[in-house]
Short mmCIF file of C-alpha atoms in Angstrom, two decimals:
data_model
loop_
_atom_site.label_atom_id
_atom_site.label_comp_id
_atom_site.label_asym_id
_atom_site.label_seq_id
_atom_site.Cartn_x
_atom_site.Cartn_y
_atom_site.Cartn_z
CA ARG A 17 -15.83 219.54 -10.18
CA LYS A 18 -14.41 216.28 -11.52
CA MET A 19 -15.65 212.41 -11.31
CA ILE A 20 -13.69 209.39 -12.88
CA VAL A 21 -15.77 206.37 -13.06
CA GLN A 22 -13.40 203.12 -14.06
CA GLN A 23 -15.45 200.11 -16.32
CA SER A 24 -14.35 196.98 -16.93
CA ASP A 25 -15.70 195.62 -20.46
CA ALA A 26 -15.16 191.52 -19.75
CA ALA A 27 -15.82 190.49 -23.29
CA GLU A 28 -12.27 192.79 -24.61
CA ASP A 29 -10.74 192.65 -21.09
CA ILE A 30 -10.43 196.48 -21.69
CA GLN A 31 -10.43 199.32 -18.50
CA VAL A 32 -11.99 202.55 -19.50
CA ALA A 33 -12.07 205.54 -18.03
CA TYR A 34 -15.20 208.34 -17.88
CA VAL A 35 -14.47 211.57 -16.88
CA VAL A 36 -17.66 214.45 -16.15
CA LEU A 37 -16.94 218.15 -16.47
CA GLU A 38 -18.17 220.96 -15.66
CA GLU A 39 -19.56 223.16 -18.48
CA GLY A 40 -17.42 225.49 -20.25
CA LYS A 41 -14.19 223.91 -19.26
CA PRO A 42 -11.35 222.23 -21.20
CA SER A 43 -11.28 218.22 -21.42
CA PRO A 44 -8.44 216.29 -19.58
CA PRO A 45 -6.56 214.18 -21.83
CA LEU A 46 -7.71 210.59 -21.07
CA PRO A 47 -4.91 208.29 -20.14
CA PRO A 48 -4.63 205.68 -23.25
CA PRO A 49 -6.79 202.25 -22.99
CA ARG A 50 -4.66 199.51 -21.12
CA ARG A 51 -4.80 195.66 -21.31
CA ARG A 52 -5.38 193.50 -18.25
CA SER A 53 -2.03 191.20 -18.01
CA GLY A 54 -2.93 187.74 -18.13
CA CYS A 55 -1.00 185.10 -17.38
CA PHE A 56 2.77 185.56 -18.26
CA GLY A 57 1.75 188.80 -19.35
CA GLY A 58 -0.69 188.50 -21.68
CA CYS A 59 1.81 185.58 -24.20
CA CYS A 60 0.00 182.64 -22.87
CA GLY A 61 -0.88 181.19 -25.85
CA GLY A 62 2.02 181.68 -27.58
CA CYS A 63 4.29 180.87 -24.40
CA LEU A 64 1.77 178.03 -23.66
CA CYS A 65 3.08 176.45 -27.65
CA CYS A 66 6.92 177.35 -26.90
CA THR A 67 6.98 175.19 -23.58
CA LEU A 68 5.18 172.17 -24.61
CA LEU A 69 7.16 172.44 -28.14
CA PHE A 70 10.70 172.13 -25.86
CA LEU A 71 8.81 169.20 -23.76
CA LEU A 72 8.29 167.71 -26.70
CA LEU A 73 11.77 168.47 -28.46
CA PHE A 74 13.31 167.77 -24.98
CA PHE A 75 12.05 163.96 -24.69
CA LEU A 76 11.94 162.98 -28.18
CA ILE A 77 15.35 164.22 -29.68
CA PRO A 78 17.26 161.70 -30.40
CA ARG A 79 20.92 161.04 -27.86
CA THR A 80 23.15 158.98 -29.01
CA PRO A 81 23.60 156.02 -27.07
CA LEU A 82 26.79 154.78 -25.75
CA ILE A 83 28.46 151.26 -25.63
CA GLN A 84 32.06 151.10 -23.39
CA TYR A 85 33.97 148.25 -23.08
CA GLU A 86 35.08 146.53 -19.90
CA SER A 87 36.05 143.36 -19.71
CA THR A 88 37.65 140.54 -21.50
CA THR A 89 37.57 136.51 -20.93
CA TYR A 90 39.35 133.86 -22.66
CA TYR A 91 37.95 130.20 -22.34
CA TRP A 92 40.65 127.73 -22.94
CA ASN A 93 40.42 124.17 -24.88
CA GLY A 94 43.63 122.33 -24.01
CA LEU A 95 46.24 124.92 -25.73
CA TYR A 96 44.38 126.71 -28.15
CA VAL A 97 41.74 129.74 -27.18
CA ASP A 98 38.15 128.66 -28.18
CA LYS A 99 36.52 131.37 -27.16
CA VAL A 100 35.99 134.80 -25.77
CA THR A 101 33.54 136.75 -24.55
CA GLN A 102 33.52 140.52 -23.95
CA GLN A 103 31.38 142.57 -21.06
CA MET A 104 29.81 145.62 -22.52
CA LEU A 105 28.17 148.57 -20.54
CA VAL A 106 25.32 149.94 -22.92
CA THR A 107 23.28 152.75 -21.80
CA ASN A 108 20.50 154.96 -23.43
CA LYS A 109 20.17 158.11 -22.59
CA ASN A 110 16.74 158.60 -24.57
CA PHE A 111 13.55 158.26 -22.88
CA TYR A 112 12.46 155.35 -25.24
CA SER A 113 13.84 152.10 -25.11
CA MET A 114 16.24 150.69 -27.62
CA ARG A 115 17.41 147.31 -29.22
CA TRP A 116 20.36 146.66 -29.47
CA ASP A 117 21.90 144.37 -32.87
CA HIS A 118 23.22 143.77 -35.88
CA LEU A 119 26.69 143.04 -35.13
CA ASN A 120 29.63 143.78 -37.01
CA LEU A 121 32.97 143.83 -35.21
CA ASN A 122 36.24 142.80 -35.69
CA GLN A 123 39.35 142.17 -33.17
CA THR A 124 42.85 142.71 -34.71
CA CYS A 125 45.80 141.66 -32.75
CA TYR A 126 49.66 141.86 -32.22
CA SER A 127 51.82 140.77 -30.17
CA LEU A 128 53.61 142.54 -27.36
CA ASN A 129 56.97 142.10 -29.37
CA GLY A 130 57.00 144.94 -31.30
CA ASP A 131 55.57 143.80 -34.58
CA GLU A 132 52.99 145.75 -36.22
CA ASN A 133 51.34 143.64 -38.39
CA GLY A 134 48.17 142.92 -36.97
CA PHE A 135 46.13 139.49 -37.42
CA LEU A 136 42.16 139.06 -37.62
CA ALA A 137 42.01 137.15 -34.29
CA ALA A 138 38.08 136.73 -34.11
CA THR A 139 34.42 138.32 -35.53
CA THR A 140 31.25 138.82 -33.22
CA LEU A 141 28.73 135.94 -33.35
CA PRO A 142 25.55 136.71 -35.69
CA ASP A 143 22.22 137.38 -33.89
CA GLN A 144 23.41 138.72 -30.72
CA SER A 145 21.01 141.70 -29.27
CA LEU A 146 20.02 143.28 -26.25
CA HIS A 147 16.86 145.65 -25.37
CA VAL A 148 17.91 148.88 -23.49
CA GLU A 149 14.68 150.69 -21.49
CA SER A 150 14.52 154.20 -21.16
CA GLN A 151 16.98 156.14 -19.32
CA GLY A 152 18.91 152.57 -18.73
CA LYS A 153 22.36 150.62 -18.77
CA LYS A 154 22.92 147.07 -19.13
CA ASP A 155 25.46 144.66 -19.08
CA TRP A 156 25.88 142.88 -22.83
CA THR A 157 27.87 139.65 -22.53
CA LEU A 158 29.07 139.53 -26.71
CA THR A 159 30.23 136.86 -27.41
CA TRP A 160 33.78 136.46 -30.18
CA GLU A 161 34.08 133.83 -33.04
CA VAL A 162 38.18 132.86 -32.25
CA GLU A 163 39.27 133.17 -35.75
CA ALA A 164 43.37 132.65 -35.37
CA LYS A 165 43.29 130.40 -32.52
CA ASP A 166 46.63 129.03 -32.93
CA ARG A 167 47.92 132.52 -33.49
CA VAL A 168 46.66 134.28 -30.33
CA SER A 169 47.52 131.25 -28.43
CA ALA A 170 51.05 131.26 -28.97
CA VAL A 171 51.19 135.37 -28.13
CA CYS A 172 48.97 134.06 -24.74
CA ILE A 173 51.26 131.28 -24.18
CA ALA A 174 54.48 133.54 -25.00
CA THR A 175 53.92 136.61 -22.91
CA GLY A 176 50.22 136.39 -21.12
CA GLN A 177 48.96 139.78 -22.18
CA ILE A 178 47.42 140.38 -25.77
CA ASN A 179 47.08 144.21 -27.65
CA CYS A 180 43.88 143.95 -29.82
CA ARG A 181 41.82 147.00 -31.76
CA THR A 182 38.24 146.49 -31.63
CA GLN A 183 36.59 148.04 -34.72
CA GLY A 184 33.28 147.48 -36.94
CA THR A 185 29.31 149.11 -35.55
CA VAL A 186 26.11 148.43 -33.88
CA ARG A 187 22.87 149.01 -34.98
CA ALA A 188 20.67 150.75 -31.99
CA ARG A 189 17.32 150.82 -33.46
CA TYR A 190 14.29 152.69 -31.72
CA TRP A 191 10.74 152.86 -33.29
CA ASN A 192 11.06 152.98 -36.98
CA THR A 193 14.83 154.34 -37.12
CA HIS A 194 18.08 153.44 -35.97
CA TYR A 195 21.70 154.42 -35.08
CA THR A 196 24.39 153.00 -36.94
CA VAL A 197 27.55 152.88 -33.59
CA ASP A 198 30.95 152.67 -34.93
CA VAL A 199 33.17 151.10 -32.22
CA ASP A 200 36.96 151.41 -31.75
CA TYR A 201 38.63 151.30 -29.26
CA THR A 202 42.10 149.01 -28.39
CA LYS A 203 42.36 147.00 -24.87
CA ARG A 204 45.96 145.05 -23.48
CA THR A 205 44.50 142.32 -21.89
CA TYR A 206 45.15 138.96 -19.49
CA CYS A 207 44.87 135.88 -21.73
CA LEU A 208 46.95 133.13 -20.00
CA ASN A 209 45.23 129.85 -19.42
CA ASP A 210 44.89 129.67 -15.44
CA GLY A 211 43.07 126.10 -15.90
#
């Protein structure tokens, strides 16, 4: 007569099988001890650490912020362009807020008559900054100092449009670290004095 008794040892969490045999009969092979499967098949600690590491990296690894051109406005003072502003859309794709500052941008403009020689038309005014919350977007109006008022004005009066290339860098800061974002785009804009 055979009787199989199963007992669970809570300390080891292993199932052990006992076989009671009649005298003189050979014993059958015992099955190997089995571990009970815990959370995620017994690898709970490793899976939990991997999951936490993934989440930590997902939320804290910096994502490159974006700055996109939207529009340009020309302000005339009589017969001269006195000031230029540009509307930019700043996007923070990170899960923490960022501060944008240290603008170092120049505009090189070209006339529309095929002249390949550009001239430095404007530079950004210092001390302009912007704070963007995590996962946020914000419009930023940049103010430019017009360096070549007479040339910009002459092109605008003659053609009503001007072709300008904006180049330089903007710094995006978070905590004690920062990105230097390269800016480089060319736009043809309407610049005629409507007033």
